[in-house]
PDB file of C-alpha atoms and ligand atoms in Angstrom:
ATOM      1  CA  UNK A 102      54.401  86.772  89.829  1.00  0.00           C
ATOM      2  CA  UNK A 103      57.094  85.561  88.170  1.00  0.00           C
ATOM      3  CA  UNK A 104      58.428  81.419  87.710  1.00  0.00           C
ATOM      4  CA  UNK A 105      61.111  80.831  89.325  1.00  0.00           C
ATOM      5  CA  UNK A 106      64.271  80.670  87.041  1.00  0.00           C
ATOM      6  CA  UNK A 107      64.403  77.045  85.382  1.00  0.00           C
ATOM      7  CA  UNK A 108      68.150  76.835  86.393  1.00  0.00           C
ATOM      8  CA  UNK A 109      70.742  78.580  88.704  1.00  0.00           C
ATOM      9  CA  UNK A 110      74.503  78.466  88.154  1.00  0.00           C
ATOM     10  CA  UNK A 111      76.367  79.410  91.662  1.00  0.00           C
ATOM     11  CA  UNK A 112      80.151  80.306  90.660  1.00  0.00           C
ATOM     12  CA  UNK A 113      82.711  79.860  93.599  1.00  0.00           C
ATOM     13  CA  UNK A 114      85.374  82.125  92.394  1.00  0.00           C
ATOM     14  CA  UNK A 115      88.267  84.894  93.909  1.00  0.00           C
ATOM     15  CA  UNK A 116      86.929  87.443  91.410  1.00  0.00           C
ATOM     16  CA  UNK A 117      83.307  87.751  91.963  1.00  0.00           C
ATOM     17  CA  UNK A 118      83.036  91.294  89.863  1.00  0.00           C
ATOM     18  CA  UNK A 119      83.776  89.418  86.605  1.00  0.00           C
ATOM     19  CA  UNK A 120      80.679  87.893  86.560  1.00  0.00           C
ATOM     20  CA  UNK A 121      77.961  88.186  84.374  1.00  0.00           C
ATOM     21  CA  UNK A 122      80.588  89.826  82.103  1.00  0.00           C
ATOM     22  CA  UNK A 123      79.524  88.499  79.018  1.00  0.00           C
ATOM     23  CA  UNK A 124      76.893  86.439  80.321  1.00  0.00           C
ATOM     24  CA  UNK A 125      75.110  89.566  80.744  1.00  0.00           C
ATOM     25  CA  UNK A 126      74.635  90.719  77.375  1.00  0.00           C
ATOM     26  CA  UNK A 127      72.350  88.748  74.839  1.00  0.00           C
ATOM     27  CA  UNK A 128      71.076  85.791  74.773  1.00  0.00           C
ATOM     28  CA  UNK A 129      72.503  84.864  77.994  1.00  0.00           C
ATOM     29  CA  UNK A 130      71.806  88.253  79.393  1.00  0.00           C
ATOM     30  CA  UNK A 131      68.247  88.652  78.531  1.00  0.00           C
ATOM     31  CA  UNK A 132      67.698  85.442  79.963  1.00  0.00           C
ATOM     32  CA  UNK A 133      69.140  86.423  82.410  1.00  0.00           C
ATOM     33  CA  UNK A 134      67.270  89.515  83.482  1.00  0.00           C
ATOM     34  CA  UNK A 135      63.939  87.792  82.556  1.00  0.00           C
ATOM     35  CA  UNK A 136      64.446  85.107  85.191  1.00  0.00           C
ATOM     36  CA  UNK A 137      65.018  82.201  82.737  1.00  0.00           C
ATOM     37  CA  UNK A 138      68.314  81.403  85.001  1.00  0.00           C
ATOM     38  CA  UNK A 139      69.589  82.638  87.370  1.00  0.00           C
ATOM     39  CA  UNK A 140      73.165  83.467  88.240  1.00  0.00           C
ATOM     40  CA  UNK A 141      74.808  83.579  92.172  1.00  0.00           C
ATOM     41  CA  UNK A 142      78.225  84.116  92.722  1.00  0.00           C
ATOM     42  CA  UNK A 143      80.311  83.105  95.980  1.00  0.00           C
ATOM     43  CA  UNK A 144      83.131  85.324  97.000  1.00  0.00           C
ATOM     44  CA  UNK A 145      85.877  82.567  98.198  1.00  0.00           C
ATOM     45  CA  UNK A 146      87.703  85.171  99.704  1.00  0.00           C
ATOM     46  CA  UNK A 147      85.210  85.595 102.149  1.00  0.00           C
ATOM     47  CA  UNK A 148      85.757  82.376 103.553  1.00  0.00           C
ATOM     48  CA  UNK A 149      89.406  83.155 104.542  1.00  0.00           C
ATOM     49  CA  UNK A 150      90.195  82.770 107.960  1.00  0.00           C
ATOM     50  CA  UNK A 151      93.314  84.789 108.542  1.00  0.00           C
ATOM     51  CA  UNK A 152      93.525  88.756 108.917  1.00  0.00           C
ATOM     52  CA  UNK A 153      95.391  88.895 105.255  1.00  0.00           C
ATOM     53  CA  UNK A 154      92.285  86.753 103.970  1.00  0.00           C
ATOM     54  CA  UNK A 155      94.490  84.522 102.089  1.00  0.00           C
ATOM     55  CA  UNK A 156      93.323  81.573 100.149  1.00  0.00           C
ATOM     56  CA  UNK A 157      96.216  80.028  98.945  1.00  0.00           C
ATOM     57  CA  UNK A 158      99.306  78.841 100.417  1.00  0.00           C
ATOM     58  CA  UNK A 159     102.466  77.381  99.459  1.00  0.00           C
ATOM     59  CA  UNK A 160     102.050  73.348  97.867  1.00  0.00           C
ATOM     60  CA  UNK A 161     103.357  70.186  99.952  1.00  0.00           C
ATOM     61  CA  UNK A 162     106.778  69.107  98.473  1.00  0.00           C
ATOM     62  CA  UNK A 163     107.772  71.981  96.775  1.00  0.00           C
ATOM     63  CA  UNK A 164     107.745  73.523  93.758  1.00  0.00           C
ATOM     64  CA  UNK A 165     106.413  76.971  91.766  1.00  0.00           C
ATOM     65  CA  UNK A 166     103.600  78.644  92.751  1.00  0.00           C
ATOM     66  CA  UNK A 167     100.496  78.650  95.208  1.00  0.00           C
ATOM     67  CA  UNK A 168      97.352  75.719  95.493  1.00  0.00           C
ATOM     68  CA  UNK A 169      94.189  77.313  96.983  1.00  0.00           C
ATOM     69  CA  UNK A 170      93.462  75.628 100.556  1.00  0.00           C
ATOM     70  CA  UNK A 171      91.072  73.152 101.046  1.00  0.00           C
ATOM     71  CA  UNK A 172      89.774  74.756 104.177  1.00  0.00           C
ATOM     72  CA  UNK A 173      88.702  77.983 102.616  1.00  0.00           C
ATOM     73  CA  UNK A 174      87.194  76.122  99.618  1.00  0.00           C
ATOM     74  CA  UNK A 175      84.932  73.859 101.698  1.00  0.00           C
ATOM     75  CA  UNK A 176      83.396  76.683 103.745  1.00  0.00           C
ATOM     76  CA  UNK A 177      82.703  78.262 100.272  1.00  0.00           C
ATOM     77  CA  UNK A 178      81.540  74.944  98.387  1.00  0.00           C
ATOM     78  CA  UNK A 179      78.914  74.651 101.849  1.00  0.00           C
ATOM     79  CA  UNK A 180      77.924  78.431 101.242  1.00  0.00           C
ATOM     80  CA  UNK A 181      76.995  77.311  97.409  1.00  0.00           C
ATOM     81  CA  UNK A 182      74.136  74.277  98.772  1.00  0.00           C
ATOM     82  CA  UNK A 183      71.917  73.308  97.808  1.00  0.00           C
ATOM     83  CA  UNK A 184      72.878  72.459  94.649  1.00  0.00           C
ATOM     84  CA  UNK A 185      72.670  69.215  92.480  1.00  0.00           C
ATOM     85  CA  UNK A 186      76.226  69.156  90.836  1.00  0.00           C
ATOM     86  CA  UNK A 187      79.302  70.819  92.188  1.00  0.00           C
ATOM     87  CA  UNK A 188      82.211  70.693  89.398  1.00  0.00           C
ATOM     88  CA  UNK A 189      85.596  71.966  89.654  1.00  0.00           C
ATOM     89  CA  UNK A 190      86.910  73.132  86.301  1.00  0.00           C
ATOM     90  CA  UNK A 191      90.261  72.017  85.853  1.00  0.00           C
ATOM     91  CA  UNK A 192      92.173  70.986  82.718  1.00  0.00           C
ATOM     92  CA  UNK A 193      92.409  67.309  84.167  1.00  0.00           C
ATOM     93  CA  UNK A 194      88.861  67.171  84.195  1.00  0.00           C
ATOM     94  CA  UNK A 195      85.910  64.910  82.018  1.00  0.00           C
ATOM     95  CA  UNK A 196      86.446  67.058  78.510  1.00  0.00           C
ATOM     96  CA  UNK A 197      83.482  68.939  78.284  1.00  0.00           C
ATOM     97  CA  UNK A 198      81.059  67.831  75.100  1.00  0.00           C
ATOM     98  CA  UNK A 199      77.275  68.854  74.264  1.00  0.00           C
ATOM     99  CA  UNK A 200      76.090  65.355  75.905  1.00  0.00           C
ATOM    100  CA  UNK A 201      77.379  67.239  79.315  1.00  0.00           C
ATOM    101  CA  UNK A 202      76.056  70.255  78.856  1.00  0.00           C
ATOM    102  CA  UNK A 203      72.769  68.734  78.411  1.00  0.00           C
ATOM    103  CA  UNK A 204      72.976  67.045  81.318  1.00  0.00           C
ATOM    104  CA  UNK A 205      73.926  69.962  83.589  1.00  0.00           C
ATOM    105  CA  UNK A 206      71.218  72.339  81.841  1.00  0.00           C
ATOM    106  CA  UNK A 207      68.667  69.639  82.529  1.00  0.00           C
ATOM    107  CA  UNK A 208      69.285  69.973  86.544  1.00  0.00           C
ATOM    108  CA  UNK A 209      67.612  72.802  88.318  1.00  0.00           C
ATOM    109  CA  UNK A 210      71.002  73.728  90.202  1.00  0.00           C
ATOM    110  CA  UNK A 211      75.175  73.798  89.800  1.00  0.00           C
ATOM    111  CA  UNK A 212      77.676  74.689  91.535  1.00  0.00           C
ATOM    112  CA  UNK A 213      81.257  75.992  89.651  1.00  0.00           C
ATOM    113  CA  UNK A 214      84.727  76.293  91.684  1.00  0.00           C
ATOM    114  CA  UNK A 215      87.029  78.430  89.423  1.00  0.00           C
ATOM    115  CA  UNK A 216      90.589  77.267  90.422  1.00  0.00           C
ATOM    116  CA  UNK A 217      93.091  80.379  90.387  1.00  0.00           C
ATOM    117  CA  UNK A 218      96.982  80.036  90.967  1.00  0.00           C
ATOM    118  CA  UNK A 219      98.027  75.614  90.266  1.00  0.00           C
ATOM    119  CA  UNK A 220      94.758  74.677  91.376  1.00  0.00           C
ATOM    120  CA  UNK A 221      92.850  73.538  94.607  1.00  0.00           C
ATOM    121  CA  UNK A 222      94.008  70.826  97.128  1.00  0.00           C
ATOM    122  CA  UNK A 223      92.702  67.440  96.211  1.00  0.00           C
ATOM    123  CA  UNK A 224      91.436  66.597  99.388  1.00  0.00           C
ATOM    124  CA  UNK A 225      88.125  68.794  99.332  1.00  0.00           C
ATOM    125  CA  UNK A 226      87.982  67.456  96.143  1.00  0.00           C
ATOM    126  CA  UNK A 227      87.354  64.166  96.954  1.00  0.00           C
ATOM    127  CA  UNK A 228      86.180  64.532 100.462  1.00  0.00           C
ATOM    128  CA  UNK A 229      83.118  67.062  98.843  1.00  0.00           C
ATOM    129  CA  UNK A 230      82.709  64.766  95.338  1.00  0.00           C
ATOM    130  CA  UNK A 231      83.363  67.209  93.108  1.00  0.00           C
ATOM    131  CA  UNK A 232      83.075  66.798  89.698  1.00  0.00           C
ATOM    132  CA  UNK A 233      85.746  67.883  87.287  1.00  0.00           C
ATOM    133  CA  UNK A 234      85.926  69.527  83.907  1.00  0.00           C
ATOM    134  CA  UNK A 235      87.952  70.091  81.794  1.00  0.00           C
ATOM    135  CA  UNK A 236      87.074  72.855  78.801  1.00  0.00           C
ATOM    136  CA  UNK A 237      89.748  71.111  76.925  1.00  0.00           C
ATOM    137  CA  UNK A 238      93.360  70.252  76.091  1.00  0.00           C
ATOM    138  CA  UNK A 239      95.105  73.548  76.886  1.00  0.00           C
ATOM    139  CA  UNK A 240      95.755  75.835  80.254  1.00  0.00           C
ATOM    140  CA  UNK A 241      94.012  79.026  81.378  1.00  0.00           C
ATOM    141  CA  UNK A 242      95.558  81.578  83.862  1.00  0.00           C
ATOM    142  CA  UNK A 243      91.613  80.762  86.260  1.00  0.00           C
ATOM    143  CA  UNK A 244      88.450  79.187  85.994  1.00  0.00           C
ATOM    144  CA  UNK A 245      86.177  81.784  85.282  1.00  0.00           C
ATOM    145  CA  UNK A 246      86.288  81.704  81.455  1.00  0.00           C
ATOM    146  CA  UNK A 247      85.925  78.071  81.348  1.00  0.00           C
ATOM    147  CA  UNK A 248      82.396  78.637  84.199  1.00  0.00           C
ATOM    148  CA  UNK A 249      81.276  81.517  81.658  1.00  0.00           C
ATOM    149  CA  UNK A 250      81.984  79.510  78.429  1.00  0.00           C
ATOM    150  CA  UNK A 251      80.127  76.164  80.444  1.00  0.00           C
ATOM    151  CA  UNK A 252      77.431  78.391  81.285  1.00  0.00           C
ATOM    152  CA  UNK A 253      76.471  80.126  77.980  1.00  0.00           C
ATOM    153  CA  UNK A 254      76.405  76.529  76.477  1.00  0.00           C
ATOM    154  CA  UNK A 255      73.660  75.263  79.040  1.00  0.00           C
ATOM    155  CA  UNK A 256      71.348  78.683  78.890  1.00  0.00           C
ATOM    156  CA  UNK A 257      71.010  78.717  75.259  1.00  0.00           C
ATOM    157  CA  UNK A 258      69.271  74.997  76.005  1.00  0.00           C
ATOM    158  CA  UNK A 259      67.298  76.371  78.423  1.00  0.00           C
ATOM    159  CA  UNK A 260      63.345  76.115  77.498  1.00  0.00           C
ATOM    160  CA  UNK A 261      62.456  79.693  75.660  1.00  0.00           C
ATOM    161  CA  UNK A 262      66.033  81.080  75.304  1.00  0.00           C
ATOM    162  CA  UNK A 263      66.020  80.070  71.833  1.00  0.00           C
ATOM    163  CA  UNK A 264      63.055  80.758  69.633  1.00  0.00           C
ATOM    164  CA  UNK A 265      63.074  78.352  67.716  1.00  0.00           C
ATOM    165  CA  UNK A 266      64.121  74.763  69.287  1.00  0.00           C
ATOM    166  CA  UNK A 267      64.390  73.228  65.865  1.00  0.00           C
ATOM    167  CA  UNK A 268      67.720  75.396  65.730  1.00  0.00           C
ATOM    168  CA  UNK A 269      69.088  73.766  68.260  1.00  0.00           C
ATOM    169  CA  UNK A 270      68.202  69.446  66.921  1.00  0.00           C
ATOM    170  CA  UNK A 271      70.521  70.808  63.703  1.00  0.00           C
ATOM    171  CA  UNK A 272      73.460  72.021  65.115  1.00  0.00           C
ATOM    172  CA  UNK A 273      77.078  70.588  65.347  1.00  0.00           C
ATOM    173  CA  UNK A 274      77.483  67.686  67.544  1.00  0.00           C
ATOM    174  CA  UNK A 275      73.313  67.542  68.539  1.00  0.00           C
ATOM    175  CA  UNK A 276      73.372  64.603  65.927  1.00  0.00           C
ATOM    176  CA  UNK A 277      76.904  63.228  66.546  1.00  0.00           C
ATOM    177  CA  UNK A 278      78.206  65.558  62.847  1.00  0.00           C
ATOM    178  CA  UNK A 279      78.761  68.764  62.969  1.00  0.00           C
ATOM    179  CA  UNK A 280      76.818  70.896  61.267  1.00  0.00           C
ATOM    180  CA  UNK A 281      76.573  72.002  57.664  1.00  0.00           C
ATOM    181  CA  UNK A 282      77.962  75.465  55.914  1.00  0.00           C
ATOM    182  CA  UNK A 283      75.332  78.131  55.898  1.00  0.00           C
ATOM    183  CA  UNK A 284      74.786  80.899  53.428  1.00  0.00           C
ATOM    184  CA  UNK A 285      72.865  84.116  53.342  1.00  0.00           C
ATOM    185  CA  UNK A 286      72.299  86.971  50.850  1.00  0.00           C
ATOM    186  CA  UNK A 287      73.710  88.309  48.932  1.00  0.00           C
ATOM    187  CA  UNK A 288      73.306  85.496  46.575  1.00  0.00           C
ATOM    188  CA  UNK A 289      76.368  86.358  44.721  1.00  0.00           C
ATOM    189  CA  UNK A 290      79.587  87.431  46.418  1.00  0.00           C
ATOM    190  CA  UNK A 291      82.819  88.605  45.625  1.00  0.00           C
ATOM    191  CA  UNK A 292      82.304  86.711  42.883  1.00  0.00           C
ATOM    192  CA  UNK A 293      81.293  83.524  44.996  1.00  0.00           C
ATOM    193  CA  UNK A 294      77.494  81.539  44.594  1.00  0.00           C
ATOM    194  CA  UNK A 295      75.570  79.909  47.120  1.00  0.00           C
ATOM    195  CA  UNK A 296      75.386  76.119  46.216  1.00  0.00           C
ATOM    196  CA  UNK A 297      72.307  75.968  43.600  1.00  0.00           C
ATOM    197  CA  UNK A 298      70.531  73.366  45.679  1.00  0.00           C
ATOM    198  CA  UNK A 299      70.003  75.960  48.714  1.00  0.00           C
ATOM    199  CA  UNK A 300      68.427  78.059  46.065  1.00  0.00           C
ATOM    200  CA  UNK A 301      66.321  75.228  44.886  1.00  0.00           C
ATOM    201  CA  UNK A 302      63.453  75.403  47.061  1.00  0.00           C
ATOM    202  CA  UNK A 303      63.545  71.671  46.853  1.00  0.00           C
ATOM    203  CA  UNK A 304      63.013  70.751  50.197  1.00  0.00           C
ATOM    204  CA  UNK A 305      64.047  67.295  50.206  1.00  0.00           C
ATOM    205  CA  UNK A 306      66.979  67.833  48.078  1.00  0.00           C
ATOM    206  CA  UNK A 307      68.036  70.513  50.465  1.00  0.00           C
ATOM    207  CA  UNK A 308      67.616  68.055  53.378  1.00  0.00           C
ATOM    208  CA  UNK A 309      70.216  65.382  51.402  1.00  0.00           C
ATOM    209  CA  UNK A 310      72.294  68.147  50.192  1.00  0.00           C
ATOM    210  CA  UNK A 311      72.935  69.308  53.674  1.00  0.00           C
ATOM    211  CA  UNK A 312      73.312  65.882  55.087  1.00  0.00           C
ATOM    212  CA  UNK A 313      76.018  64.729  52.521  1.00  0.00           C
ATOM    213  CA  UNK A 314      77.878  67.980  53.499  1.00  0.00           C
ATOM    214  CA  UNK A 315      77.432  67.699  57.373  1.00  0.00           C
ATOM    215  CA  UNK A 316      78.990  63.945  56.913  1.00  0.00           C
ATOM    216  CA  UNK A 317      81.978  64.871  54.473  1.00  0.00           C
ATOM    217  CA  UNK A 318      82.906  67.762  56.631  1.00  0.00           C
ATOM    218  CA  UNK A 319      82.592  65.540  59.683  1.00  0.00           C
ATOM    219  CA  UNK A 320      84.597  62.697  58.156  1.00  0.00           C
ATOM    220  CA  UNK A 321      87.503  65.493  57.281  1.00  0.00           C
ATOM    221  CA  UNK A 322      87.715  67.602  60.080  1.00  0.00           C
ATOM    222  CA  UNK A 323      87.069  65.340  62.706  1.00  0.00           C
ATOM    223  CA  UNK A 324      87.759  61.768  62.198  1.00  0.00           C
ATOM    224  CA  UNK A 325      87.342  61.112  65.838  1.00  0.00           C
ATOM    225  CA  UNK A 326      83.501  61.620  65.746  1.00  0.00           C
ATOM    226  CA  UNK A 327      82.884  60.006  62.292  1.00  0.00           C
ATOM    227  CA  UNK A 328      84.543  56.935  63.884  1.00  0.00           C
ATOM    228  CA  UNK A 329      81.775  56.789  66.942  1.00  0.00           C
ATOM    229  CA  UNK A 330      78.930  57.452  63.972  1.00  0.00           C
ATOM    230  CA  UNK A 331      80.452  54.279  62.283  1.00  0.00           C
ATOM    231  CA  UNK A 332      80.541  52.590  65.519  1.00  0.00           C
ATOM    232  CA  UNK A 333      77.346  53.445  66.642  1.00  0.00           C
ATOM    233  CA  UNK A 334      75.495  51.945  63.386  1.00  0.00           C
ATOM    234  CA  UNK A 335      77.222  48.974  63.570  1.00  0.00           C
ATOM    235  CA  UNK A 336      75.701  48.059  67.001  1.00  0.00           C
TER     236      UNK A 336
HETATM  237  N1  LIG U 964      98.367  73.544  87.634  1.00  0.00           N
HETATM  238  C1  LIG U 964      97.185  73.191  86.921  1.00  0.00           C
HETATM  239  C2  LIG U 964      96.693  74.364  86.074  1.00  0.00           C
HETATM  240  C3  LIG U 964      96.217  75.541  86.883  1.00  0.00           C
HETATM  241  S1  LIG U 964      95.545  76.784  85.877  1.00  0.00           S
HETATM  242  C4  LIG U 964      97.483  72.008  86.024  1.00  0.00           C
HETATM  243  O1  LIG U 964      98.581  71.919  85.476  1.00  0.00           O
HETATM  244  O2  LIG U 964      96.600  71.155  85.826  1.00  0.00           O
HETATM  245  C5  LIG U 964      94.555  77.670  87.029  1.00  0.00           C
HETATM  246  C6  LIG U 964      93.076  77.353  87.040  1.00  0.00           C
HETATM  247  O3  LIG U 964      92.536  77.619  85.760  1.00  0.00           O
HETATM  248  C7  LIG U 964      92.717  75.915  87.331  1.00  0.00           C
HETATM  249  O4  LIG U 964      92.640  75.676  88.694  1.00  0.00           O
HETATM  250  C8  LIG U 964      91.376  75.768  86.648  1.00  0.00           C
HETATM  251  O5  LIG U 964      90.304  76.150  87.511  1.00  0.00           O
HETATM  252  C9  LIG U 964      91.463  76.736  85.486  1.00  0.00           C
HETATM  253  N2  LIG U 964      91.712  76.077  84.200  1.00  0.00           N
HETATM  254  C10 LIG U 964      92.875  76.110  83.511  1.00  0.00           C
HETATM  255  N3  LIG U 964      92.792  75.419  82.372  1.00  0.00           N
HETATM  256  C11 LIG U 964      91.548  74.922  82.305  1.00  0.00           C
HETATM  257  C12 LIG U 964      90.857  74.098  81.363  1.00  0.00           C
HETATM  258  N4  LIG U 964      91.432  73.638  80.249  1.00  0.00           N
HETATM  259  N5  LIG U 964      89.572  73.773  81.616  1.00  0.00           N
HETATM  260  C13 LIG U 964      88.976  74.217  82.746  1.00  0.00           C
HETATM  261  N6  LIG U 964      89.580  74.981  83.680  1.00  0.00           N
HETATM  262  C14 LIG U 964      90.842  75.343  83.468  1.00  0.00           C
END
C-alpha cells in the first residue's frame, strides 16, 4: 500500500483538459505519478444550470466583456471540499512570494478557481472566503497558468520531491537574497573563467564568496528586498 499523497491541489477551471500539462512531466510529474501529490480538477462547466451550460453572463452596469456567475462558481467551489484553502487567482490578489507558497505546500489540501473572461462575481467571493492571488503585476487571458505556475512552486517543497533539501535552504528568496551565480564545466568558456574561489576548494571562502555575491546582486537588482534585510536586522 501506498501513503496517501502529502498534498492535493483541486483546480476549479472551464478547461479541465489543460491540466497536468506541464505539471505532468518532471519533477512535478513524477511526483505526481508516485503519489507525492495529488492533482483533481473540477469541470465548472458542469455546474451550469441552463441547456447552453453557460457560465458567464453579461456584468452589472455595463461595459466589455463577460464575469463568470457566482451561482455556477459556488456549486463548483462546494464540489472542490474539503479543502483547507480555497484561492481565487486574480491579478488584484496578495502577490504571490515563497513565504506563501510555503504556507500552502505545508497544508494537506487547496482549492484553485481559475477566473476566465473579466473575472468572477465578487459576491461568492466573499460570501465563500476566498482567498486571492495575484501571480503578479501584469494580466493573463485565464487562471490556469497562474494555478500551474502556483502549483509547481509548492510540489518541488514537498518532502522527497527534491533530493537533496539543502538545495532548496540556498535558493533565491529562502533567505530573504536571492541566490548567487552558478557555474559548471567547462572551466574555461568562450574565453570566460569561473571565479577562482569556486575552484578553490576552500570551503569557507566559498561560503563568503557566495554570500558577498548573493548580497551585491540582491542590493542591485532588487532594492526592495535588500531594504526588508536592512530592516529586519535592525529590529
Ligand atoms: N478583469 C480582470 C482581469 C481578468 S483576466 C482585471 O482587470 O482584474 C482573466 C482571468 O485570468 C482572471 O479572472 C484571473 O483568474 C486570471 N489572471 C489574470 N491575470 C492574473 C494574474 N496576474 N495573477 C493571477 N491570475 C490572473
Amino acid at each position: 500500500m501506498n501513503a496517501p499523497p502529502a498534498w492535493t491541489a483541486k483546480v476549479l477551471t472551464i478547461f479541465p483538459e489543460m491540466f497536468p500539462g506541464p505539471l505532468g512531466v518532471s519533477l512535478a510529474g513524477r511526483a505526481l505519478e508516485s503519489g507525492v501529490w495529488a492533482l483533481e480538477t473540477v469541470d465548472i462547466r458542469a455546474f451550469a444550470r441552463d441547456k447552453h451550460a453557460s457560465v458567464d453572463d453579461a456584468p452589472f452596469g455595463g461595459g466589455p466583456g463577460m464575469v463568470m456567475r457566482p451561482d455556477v462558481v459556488d456549486a463548483a467551489l462546494a464540489a472542490a471540499e474539503p479543502v483547507v484553502r480555497r484561492i481565487y487567482l486574480t491579478p488584484r490578489g496578495r502577490r504571490l512570494d515563497q513565504a506563501l507558497v510555503r504556507e500552502l505546500a505545508s497544508v494537506p489540501s487547496i482549492a484553485l478557481l481559475c477566473g476566465r473572461f473579466e473575472g468572477v462575481d465578487e459576491r461568492v467571493l466573499e460570501a465563500r472566503a476566498v482567498e486571492q492571488v495575484s501571480l503578479g503585476d501584469f494580466v493573463l487571458s485565464g487562471g490556469e497558468p497562474a494555478a500551474m505556475v502556483l502549483i509547481d512552486a509548492c510540489v518541488r517543497l514537498l518532502p522527497g520531491v527534491i533530493g537533496k533539501q539543502d538545495s532548496l535552504a540556498e535558493e533565491s528568496f529562502e533567505r530573504g537574497l536571492l541566490e548567487y551565480p552558478q557555474y559548471t564545466r567547462p572551466e574555461t568558456w568562450d574565453g570566460r573563467t569561473v571565479p577562482e574561489t569556486l575552484l578553490s576548494g576552500h570551503h569557507e571562502k566559498i561560503r563568503a564568496w557566495r554570500q558577498a555575491a548573493a548580497e551585491r546582486i540582491t542590493r542591485e537588482r532588487r532594492p526592495d528586498l535588500w531594504a526588508r534585510r536592512l530592516d529586519a536586522a535592525k529590529h
